[in-house]
């Protein structure tokens, strides 16, 4: 591959003699020509710029000077003899133009450019190069114009970006990097994640040890640890990359790590989605009601009468019921998990609701809880004594398409931590719930988040009586 750099600061590129790029030149893997743009000027002052048509600040680099320079480096001129010496190559010549107005350079661009046989780098200064250069060469069939930016910030000229491009392309060429696996594992490699953190000797640096697992010799566990760190780093620094991960490439452990980080894969979805947890506001009443009406029938005992269900919904889950809860924030805690969309964190009611939780803070006087029969007032959970109110998990619903995504455990833990903060005056409140005795699946799910069975109780829906089990756990679990 051949690079030709056009610049008014040729010395800028002395650094290309160093390191791997320098070695690659010595070994003939790449050729780099550095050319002074002023060699193609027409006047004694070697003028490369002029004032912009239409006015405005700064200077614009002249198309005629650039055209002459690019032509001569790509042997596009009128000299048929020169053209004959140019190796016939079916591939296009890449004219790479660094510019803060270009497409942000990505690893995938480098892989594509690594296929070219010649890359001409046009390093502009000032306000850039006359736009007709990109237009003219872009229209030529044997050229491919690539205007690229390093990121959303402004440098004085394209030189730094040109060096970045050359180094980024060179290391992808065959024979450049010793171990091709390191191209896959590194950040922005095939996995679509940022790289995990690395450590080497000494084992203790100023009191900071190396993570123990890395010295365990357990390769499976090390691979898992690295993947988890890569997922964490990526979720933190580059959530846009998490959004692009393919669900099909994510195993159970990946999904569970992502769930911890707030990212979930809904049924039929191809990519993870970020869910945001928050306390609901009065303005959420209508949407919550709509959501509750839609999800409530799913949790009813099988074979329950449809009209009974409808009556219950109309009476207990209409918007005014939620308005009542939301207007009484000292007694009712309502939390929602919703798809994070711009603005939804500020105002209620933007993103799709994935789940909601309704907790009722019920206090106890003289051994009598002020609401709900069947509350396990006397139940003692293993060795953790209740020391505070016995509060009631009234509702916890997850939309069908979000079930099995890991949201249940994550959202529950978040809600309980929030609730514990609200009740921080009490050392150890308990939280309890009722669920249909026949719904083994649900009971198992609650056991998985540390609830224990505490008894049975009758629960009426309309005039139909059902047997429920009660389950309970301390609000603060040591974990
Ligand atoms: Cl490619 N050029 C200039 N002048 N500034 C930049 C850039 C390029 N990329 C980011 N900032």
Coordinates of C-alpha atoms and ligand atoms in Angstrom, one line a residue:
X1 CA 0.0 0.0 0.0
X2 CA 1.1 3.5 -0.8
X3 CA 0.3 6.6 1.2
X4 CA 0.9 10.1 -0.3
X5 CA 0.6 13.0 2.1
X6 CA 0.1 16.5 0.9
X7 CA 0.8 19.2 3.5
X8 CA 2.3 22.6 4.1
X9 CA 4.2 21.1 7.1
X10 CA 6.1 18.1 5.8
X11 CA 8.2 17.9 9.0
X12 CA 5.1 17.0 10.9
X13 CA 5.4 13.5 9.4
X14 CA 8.9 12.8 10.6
X15 CA 7.3 10.6 13.3
X16 CA 6.2 8.1 10.7
X17 CA 9.8 6.8 10.6
X18 CA 9.3 5.6 14.1
X19 CA 7.7 2.5 15.6
X20 CA 5.7 -0.1 13.7
X21 CA 4.9 2.2 10.9
X22 CA 8.6 3.0 10.4
X23 CA 9.5 -0.7 10.4
X24 CA 6.7 -1.4 8.0
X25 CA 8.3 1.1 5.6
X26 CA 11.7 -0.5 6.0
X27 CA 10.3 -3.9 5.3
X28 CA 8.5 -2.6 2.2
X29 CA 5.0 -3.4 3.5
X30 CA 4.0 0.2 3.0
X31 CA 5.4 3.2 1.2
X32 CA 4.8 6.8 2.5
X33 CA 5.5 9.8 0.4
X34 CA 5.4 13.2 2.1
X35 CA 5.0 16.2 -0.3
X36 CA 5.0 19.9 0.3
X37 CA 1.9 21.4 -1.2
X38 CA 3.8 24.6 -2.0
X39 CA 5.7 22.7 -4.7
X40 CA 2.6 23.0 -6.8
X41 CA 1.9 26.7 -6.4
X42 CA 2.0 29.1 -9.3
X43 CA 3.4 32.3 -7.9
X44 CA 6.6 33.5 -6.3
X45 CA 4.9 33.7 -2.9
X46 CA 3.9 30.1 -3.0
X47 CA 0.4 31.0 -2.2
X48 CA -1.9 28.1 -1.1
X49 CA -4.9 30.1 0.3
X50 CA -7.2 32.9 -0.5
X51 CA -10.2 34.7 1.0
X52 CA -13.6 32.9 0.9
X53 CA -16.2 33.8 -1.7
X54 CA -19.2 35.1 0.1
X55 CA -17.0 36.6 2.9
X56 CA -16.4 35.3 6.3
X57 CA -13.5 34.6 8.6
X58 CA -10.3 32.8 7.7
X59 CA -8.8 31.6 4.5
X60 CA -9.7 28.8 2.1
X61 CA -7.1 26.6 0.4
X62 CA -7.0 27.0 -3.4
X63 CA -8.6 24.3 -5.6
X64 CA -6.1 24.9 -8.4
X65 CA -3.1 24.3 -6.3
X66 CA -4.6 21.2 -4.7
X67 CA -5.8 19.9 -8.1
X68 CA -2.3 20.2 -9.6
X69 CA -0.8 18.4 -6.6
X70 CA -3.3 15.5 -6.5
X71 CA -3.1 15.0 -10.2
X72 CA 0.7 14.7 -10.2
X73 CA 0.7 12.3 -7.3
X74 CA -1.9 10.0 -8.9
X75 CA -0.5 10.5 -12.4
X76 CA -3.9 11.9 -13.6
X77 CA -2.2 14.6 -15.6
X78 CA -2.1 14.9 -19.4
X79 CA 1.4 13.3 -19.7
X80 CA 0.7 9.9 -21.3
X81 CA 4.3 8.8 -20.7
X82 CA 3.9 9.2 -17.0
X83 CA 0.6 7.5 -17.0
X84 CA 2.1 4.5 -18.7
X85 CA 4.4 3.9 -15.7
X86 CA 1.6 3.9 -13.3
X87 CA 0.8 0.3 -12.3
X88 CA -2.6 -0.7 -13.7
X89 CA -4.7 -1.3 -10.7
X90 CA -8.4 -1.9 -10.8
X91 CA -8.9 -0.5 -7.3
X92 CA -9.8 3.0 -6.8
X93 CA -7.4 5.7 -5.4
X94 CA -8.6 6.9 -2.1
X95 CA -8.5 10.7 -1.6
X96 CA -8.7 11.0 2.2
X97 CA -9.5 14.5 3.4
X98 CA -9.3 15.1 7.1
X99 CA -12.0 17.6 8.2
X100 CA -14.0 18.3 11.3
X101 CA -17.0 18.3 9.0
X102 CA -16.3 14.7 7.8
X103 CA -17.7 11.4 8.9
X104 CA -16.3 10.3 12.2
X105 CA -13.6 7.7 11.6
X106 CA -14.5 4.2 12.7
X107 CA -12.6 0.9 12.9
X108 CA -14.8 -0.4 10.0
X109 CA -13.6 2.4 7.8
X110 CA -10.0 1.4 8.4
X111 CA -10.7 -2.2 7.5
X112 CA -12.3 -1.0 4.2
X113 CA -9.4 1.5 3.4
X114 CA -6.9 -1.3 4.1
X115 CA -8.0 -2.8 0.8
X116 CA -6.9 0.2 -1.2
X117 CA -3.6 0.4 -3.1
X118 CA -3.1 4.1 -2.8
X119 CA -4.3 6.6 -0.3
X120 CA -3.7 10.3 -0.9
X121 CA -4.0 12.4 2.3
X122 CA -4.9 16.0 1.7
X123 CA -4.1 17.9 4.8
X124 CA -5.9 21.2 4.9
X125 CA -5.2 24.1 7.2
X126 CA -7.2 27.3 7.8
X127 CA -10.9 27.0 7.0
X128 CA -10.3 23.9 4.8
X129 CA -9.9 23.1 1.2
X130 CA -12.1 24.6 -1.6
X131 CA -15.1 22.3 -1.7
X132 CA -14.7 21.6 -5.5
X133 CA -11.7 19.3 -4.7
X134 CA -13.9 16.8 -3.0
X135 CA -16.6 17.3 -5.6
X136 CA -14.2 16.9 -8.6
X137 CA -12.4 13.8 -7.5
X138 CA -15.6 12.3 -6.0
X139 CA -17.1 12.4 -9.5
X140 CA -14.1 10.6 -11.1
X141 CA -14.7 6.9 -11.5
X142 CA -11.2 5.9 -10.4
X143 CA -11.3 7.9 -7.2
X144 CA -13.0 7.4 -3.9
X145 CA -13.2 10.5 -1.7
X146 CA -13.3 9.9 2.0
X147 CA -13.8 13.0 4.2
X148 CA -13.2 12.0 7.8
X149 CA -13.1 13.5 11.3
X150 CA -11.4 12.2 14.4
X151 CA -14.2 13.4 16.6
X152 CA -16.3 16.3 17.7
X153 CA -13.5 18.8 18.5
X154 CA -11.5 21.1 16.3
X155 CA -7.8 20.9 15.5
X156 CA -5.7 23.4 13.6
X157 CA -5.3 21.2 10.5
X158 CA -5.5 17.7 9.1
X159 CA -2.0 16.5 9.9
X160 CA -2.7 14.8 13.2
X161 CA -5.7 13.1 11.6
X162 CA -3.6 11.9 8.7
X163 CA -1.1 10.3 11.0
X164 CA -4.0 8.6 12.9
X165 CA -5.4 7.3 9.6
X166 CA -2.1 5.9 8.4
X167 CA -1.3 4.2 11.7
X168 CA -4.8 2.8 11.9
X169 CA -4.8 1.4 8.4
X170 CA -1.2 0.1 8.5
X171 CA -1.6 -2.1 11.5
X172 CA -4.4 -4.0 9.7
X173 CA -2.2 -4.9 6.7
X174 CA -1.1 -8.5 6.4
X175 CA 2.2 -9.0 8.2
X176 CA 2.0 -6.0 10.4
X177 CA 0.7 -7.2 13.7
X178 CA 2.4 -10.3 15.2
X179 CA -0.7 -11.9 16.8
X180 CA -3.9 -11.5 14.7
X181 CA -5.9 -12.5 17.8
X182 CA -4.9 -9.2 19.4
X183 CA -6.8 -7.4 16.6
X184 CA -10.0 -9.3 17.6
X185 CA -9.7 -8.8 21.4
X186 CA -8.8 -5.2 21.4
X187 CA -11.3 -2.4 21.8
X188 CA -13.6 -2.0 18.8
X189 CA -12.7 -5.5 17.7
X190 CA -15.3 -8.0 16.4
X191 CA -17.0 -8.3 19.8
X192 CA -18.3 -4.7 19.6
X193 CA -17.2 -4.0 23.1
X194 CA -14.4 -1.9 24.6
X195 CA -11.5 -3.9 25.9
X196 CA -11.3 -5.2 29.5
X197 CA -8.6 -3.7 31.8
X198 CA -5.2 -5.3 31.7
X199 CA -2.6 -5.7 34.5
X200 CA 1.0 -6.8 34.7
X201 CA 3.8 -7.0 37.3
X202 CA 4.2 -5.8 40.0
X203 CA 1.4 -7.6 41.7
X204 CA 1.0 -4.7 44.1
X205 CA 1.2 -1.1 42.9
X206 CA 1.1 1.4 45.8
X207 CA -1.3 -0.8 47.7
X208 CA -3.5 -1.7 44.8
X209 CA -3.5 -5.4 44.1
X210 CA -4.1 -7.1 40.8
X211 CA -7.7 -8.6 40.7
X212 CA -7.3 -12.0 42.3
X213 CA -9.0 -14.0 39.7
X214 CA -6.3 -13.1 37.1
X215 CA -3.8 -15.1 39.1
X216 CA -6.1 -18.0 39.7
X217 CA -5.2 -20.0 36.6
X218 CA -8.9 -20.6 36.0
X219 CA -9.2 -19.7 32.3
X220 CA -12.9 -20.0 32.1
X221 CA -13.4 -17.7 35.1
X222 CA -10.9 -15.2 33.7
X223 CA -12.6 -15.1 30.4
X224 CA -16.0 -14.5 32.2
X225 CA -14.4 -11.8 34.4
X226 CA -13.0 -10.0 31.4
X227 CA -16.2 -10.1 29.5
X228 CA -18.1 -8.7 32.5
X229 CA -15.5 -5.9 32.8
X230 CA -15.8 -5.2 29.1
X231 CA -19.6 -5.0 29.3
X232 CA -19.3 -2.7 32.3
X233 CA -16.8 -0.4 30.6
X234 CA -18.8 -0.3 27.4
X235 CA -22.1 0.4 29.2
X236 CA -20.5 3.2 31.1
X237 CA -18.4 4.9 28.4
X238 CA -20.1 3.9 25.2
X239 CA -23.8 3.0 25.7
X240 CA -24.2 3.5 21.9
X241 CA -22.1 0.3 21.4
X242 CA -24.4 -1.7 23.9
X243 CA -27.4 -0.7 21.8
X244 CA -25.8 -2.3 18.8
X245 CA -25.0 -5.6 20.3
X246 CA -26.8 -8.5 18.7
X247 CA -29.1 -10.5 21.1
X248 CA -28.1 -13.7 19.3
X249 CA -24.4 -13.2 20.4
X250 CA -25.3 -12.8 24.1
X251 CA -25.3 -15.8 26.3
X252 CA -27.1 -16.1 29.7
X253 CA -24.3 -14.7 31.7
X254 CA -23.8 -11.7 29.3
X255 CA -27.5 -11.0 29.6
X256 CA -27.5 -11.2 33.4
X257 CA -24.5 -8.8 33.5
X258 CA -26.3 -6.4 31.2
X259 CA -29.4 -6.6 33.3
X260 CA -27.3 -5.5 36.3
X261 CA -26.2 -2.6 34.2
X262 CA -29.8 -1.7 33.4
X263 CA -29.9 -3.2 29.8
X264 CA -32.4 -5.8 28.9
X265 CA -33.5 -7.8 25.8
X266 CA -37.2 -7.9 25.4
X267 CA -38.9 -10.8 23.6
X268 CA -38.4 -10.6 19.8
X269 CA -35.9 -7.8 20.2
X270 CA -32.6 -8.0 18.4
X271 CA -30.7 -5.6 20.7
X272 CA -30.5 -4.7 24.3
X273 CA -32.5 -1.7 25.5
X274 CA -31.8 0.6 28.4
X275 CA -34.5 0.7 31.1
X276 CA -34.7 3.5 33.5
X277 CA -36.2 3.1 37.0
X278 CA -37.9 5.9 38.7
X279 CA -40.6 6.8 41.2
X280 CA -43.9 7.5 39.4
X281 CA -45.5 10.9 39.5
X282 CA -49.2 11.9 39.4
X283 CA -48.9 12.5 35.7
X284 CA -48.2 8.8 35.2
X285 CA -51.6 7.8 36.5
X286 CA -53.2 7.3 33.1
X287 CA -50.4 5.3 31.6
X288 CA -50.0 3.2 34.6
X289 CA -53.7 2.4 34.6
X290 CA -53.6 1.4 31.0
X291 CA -50.5 -0.8 31.7
X292 CA -52.0 -2.4 34.8
X293 CA -55.3 -3.2 33.0
X294 CA -53.3 -4.8 30.2
X295 CA -51.1 -7.0 32.5
X296 CA -53.4 -7.8 35.4
X297 CA -55.3 -10.7 33.8
X298 CA -52.0 -12.5 33.2
X299 CA -51.6 -13.0 36.9
X300 CA -55.1 -14.3 37.6
X301 CA -55.7 -17.9 38.6
X302 CA -56.4 -20.0 35.5
X303 CA -60.0 -20.5 34.6
X304 CA -61.1 -17.4 36.4
X305 CA -64.3 -15.8 35.1
X306 CA -63.7 -13.1 32.5
X307 CA -66.5 -10.8 33.7
X308 CA -65.1 -11.0 37.3
X309 CA -61.7 -10.0 35.9
X310 CA -63.2 -7.1 34.0
X311 CA -65.1 -5.9 37.0
X312 CA -62.0 -6.0 39.2
X313 CA -60.0 -4.1 36.6
X314 CA -62.7 -1.5 36.2
X315 CA -62.9 -1.0 39.9
X316 CA -59.3 -1.3 41.0
X317 CA -57.1 -0.3 38.1
X318 CA -58.7 2.6 36.5
X319 CA -56.8 5.9 36.3
X320 CA -58.5 7.3 39.4
X321 CA -57.2 4.4 41.5
X322 CA -53.6 5.3 40.4
X323 CA -54.3 9.0 41.0
X324 CA -55.3 8.0 44.6
X325 CA -52.0 6.1 45.1
X326 CA -49.8 8.8 43.5
X327 CA -51.5 11.6 45.5
X328 CA -50.6 9.8 48.7
X329 CA -46.8 9.5 48.5
X330 CA -46.3 8.9 52.2
X331 CA -48.4 5.7 52.1
X332 CA -47.9 4.5 48.5
X333 CA -44.7 4.0 46.7
X334 CA -45.1 3.6 43.0
X335 CA -42.1 2.8 40.8
X336 CA -41.9 2.3 37.1
X337 CA -39.3 0.8 34.8
X338 CA -39.5 2.3 31.3
X339 CA -37.6 2.4 28.1
X340 CA -35.2 5.3 28.3
X341 CA -36.0 7.9 25.7
X342 CA -34.9 11.5 25.5
X343 CA -36.9 13.5 28.0
X344 CA -38.5 10.6 29.9
X345 CA -36.2 11.3 32.8
X346 CA -37.5 14.8 33.2
X347 CA -41.2 14.6 32.4
X348 CA -43.5 11.7 33.2
X349 CA -44.8 9.5 30.4
X350 CA -42.5 9.3 27.4
X351 CA -41.0 5.8 27.3
X352 CA -42.8 2.4 27.0
X353 CA -43.5 1.0 30.5
X354 CA -41.8 -2.4 31.0
X355 CA -42.8 -2.9 34.7
X356 CA -44.3 -1.2 37.7
X357 CA -44.3 -1.8 41.4
X358 CA -46.8 -0.6 44.0
X359 CA -45.7 -0.8 47.7
X360 CA -48.0 0.2 50.5
X361 CA -46.5 1.4 53.7
X362 CA -48.6 -0.1 56.4
X363 CA -47.8 0.5 60.1
X364 CA -48.6 -1.7 62.9
X365 CA -50.1 -0.9 66.3
X366 CA -50.5 -3.3 69.1
X367 CA -49.7 -6.2 66.9
X368 CA -52.4 -5.2 64.4
X369 CA -51.3 -4.0 60.9
X370 CA -53.5 -1.2 59.8
X371 CA -54.5 -2.9 56.5
X372 CA -54.8 -6.2 54.9
X373 CA -55.9 -9.4 56.5
X374 CA -53.4 -12.2 56.4
X375 CA -50.3 -10.1 56.9
X376 CA -47.6 -12.3 58.5
X377 CA -47.3 -10.1 61.6
X378 CA -45.6 -12.8 63.7
X379 CA -43.5 -14.3 61.1
X380 CA -39.7 -14.3 61.8
X381 CA -37.4 -14.7 58.8
X382 CA -34.5 -17.0 59.5
X383 CA -32.3 -15.1 61.9
X384 CA -33.3 -11.6 60.7
X385 CA -35.7 -10.1 63.2
X386 CA -38.3 -7.6 62.0
X387 CA -37.6 -4.2 63.6
X388 CA -39.9 -1.7 61.8
X389 CA -43.2 -1.8 59.8
X390 CA -44.5 -4.8 57.8
X391 CA -45.0 -3.2 54.5
X392 CA -47.0 -4.6 51.6
X393 CA -45.9 -5.3 48.1
X394 CA -49.3 -4.8 46.5
X395 CA -48.4 -5.0 42.9
X396 CA -45.4 -6.0 40.8
X397 CA -46.2 -6.4 37.1
X398 CA -44.0 -6.9 34.1
X399 CA -45.2 -6.5 30.6
X400 CA -45.3 -9.8 28.7
X401 CA -42.5 -8.9 26.3
X402 CA -40.2 -8.0 29.1
X403 CA -40.6 -11.2 31.1
X404 CA -37.6 -13.4 31.3
X405 CA -35.3 -10.5 30.5
X406 CA -33.9 -10.3 34.0
X407 CA -35.8 -7.2 34.9
X408 CA -37.7 -8.9 37.7
X409 CA -34.8 -9.3 40.0
X410 CA -33.0 -6.0 39.1
X411 CA -36.1 -3.9 39.3
X412 CA -37.2 -5.5 42.6
X413 CA -33.9 -4.9 44.2
X414 CA -33.8 -1.4 43.1
X415 CA -37.4 -0.8 44.4
X416 CA -36.6 -2.4 47.7
X417 CA -33.4 -0.3 48.1
X418 CA -35.4 2.9 47.3
X419 CA -38.1 1.8 49.8
X420 CA -35.4 1.1 52.5
X421 CA -34.1 4.6 52.0
X422 CA -37.6 6.0 52.5
X423 CA -37.9 4.0 55.7
X424 CA -34.4 4.6 56.9
X425 CA -35.7 5.5 60.4
X426 CA -36.4 1.8 60.9
X427 CA -33.6 -0.8 61.3
X428 CA -35.3 -3.7 59.6
X429 CA -38.8 -3.4 58.0
X430 CA -40.3 -6.5 56.4
X431 CA -42.0 -6.6 53.0
X432 CA -44.7 -9.1 52.3
X433 CA -47.0 -10.1 49.4
X434 CA -49.9 -12.3 48.4
X435 CA -49.8 -14.6 45.4
X436 CA -52.1 -17.3 43.9
X437 CA -51.3 -20.6 45.5
X438 CA -51.5 -22.3 42.1
X439 CA -48.9 -20.0 40.6
X440 CA -45.7 -22.0 41.3
X441 CA -43.7 -20.0 38.8
X442 CA -44.4 -16.8 40.6
X443 CA -43.6 -18.2 44.0
X444 CA -40.3 -19.5 42.6
X445 CA -39.5 -16.1 41.2
X446 CA -40.2 -14.4 44.6
X447 CA -38.1 -17.1 46.4
X448 CA -35.3 -16.2 44.0
X449 CA -35.4 -12.7 45.4
X450 CA -35.3 -14.0 49.0
X451 CA -39.0 -14.1 49.9
X452 CA -40.0 -17.0 52.2
X453 CA -43.4 -18.6 52.4
X454 CA -45.2 -17.4 55.6
X455 CA -48.7 -18.8 55.3
X456 CA -52.0 -19.0 53.4
X457 CA -54.8 -16.5 53.1
X458 CA -58.1 -16.1 51.4
X459 CA -58.3 -13.4 48.7
X460 CA -61.5 -12.3 47.1
X461 CA -61.8 -11.0 43.6
X462 CA -65.4 -9.9 43.2
X463 CA -67.4 -12.4 45.1
X464 CA -65.0 -15.2 44.1
X465 CA -62.7 -16.4 46.9
X466 CA -59.2 -17.7 46.1
X467 CA -56.5 -19.1 48.2
X468 CA -53.3 -17.2 48.1
X469 CA -50.0 -17.8 49.8
X470 CA -48.2 -15.0 51.8
X471 CA -44.5 -14.5 51.3
X472 CA -42.2 -12.2 53.2
X473 CA -38.6 -11.0 53.5
X474 CA -36.6 -8.4 55.3
X475 CA -36.4 -5.2 53.3
X476 CA -32.6 -5.0 53.8
X477 CA -30.8 -8.1 52.8
X478 CA -27.1 -8.2 53.4
X479 CA -25.8 -8.4 49.9
Ligands
LIG1 CL1 -9.9 15.4 10.6 N1 -9.4 18.0 11.2 C1 -9.4 19.1 12.0 N2 -8.9 20.2 11.5 N3 -9.9 19.0 13.2 C2 -10.4 17.9 13.6 C3 -10.4 16.7 12.9 C4 -9.9 16.8 11.6 N4 -11.0 15.7 13.5 C5 -11.4 16.3 14.7 N5 -11.0 17.5 14.8

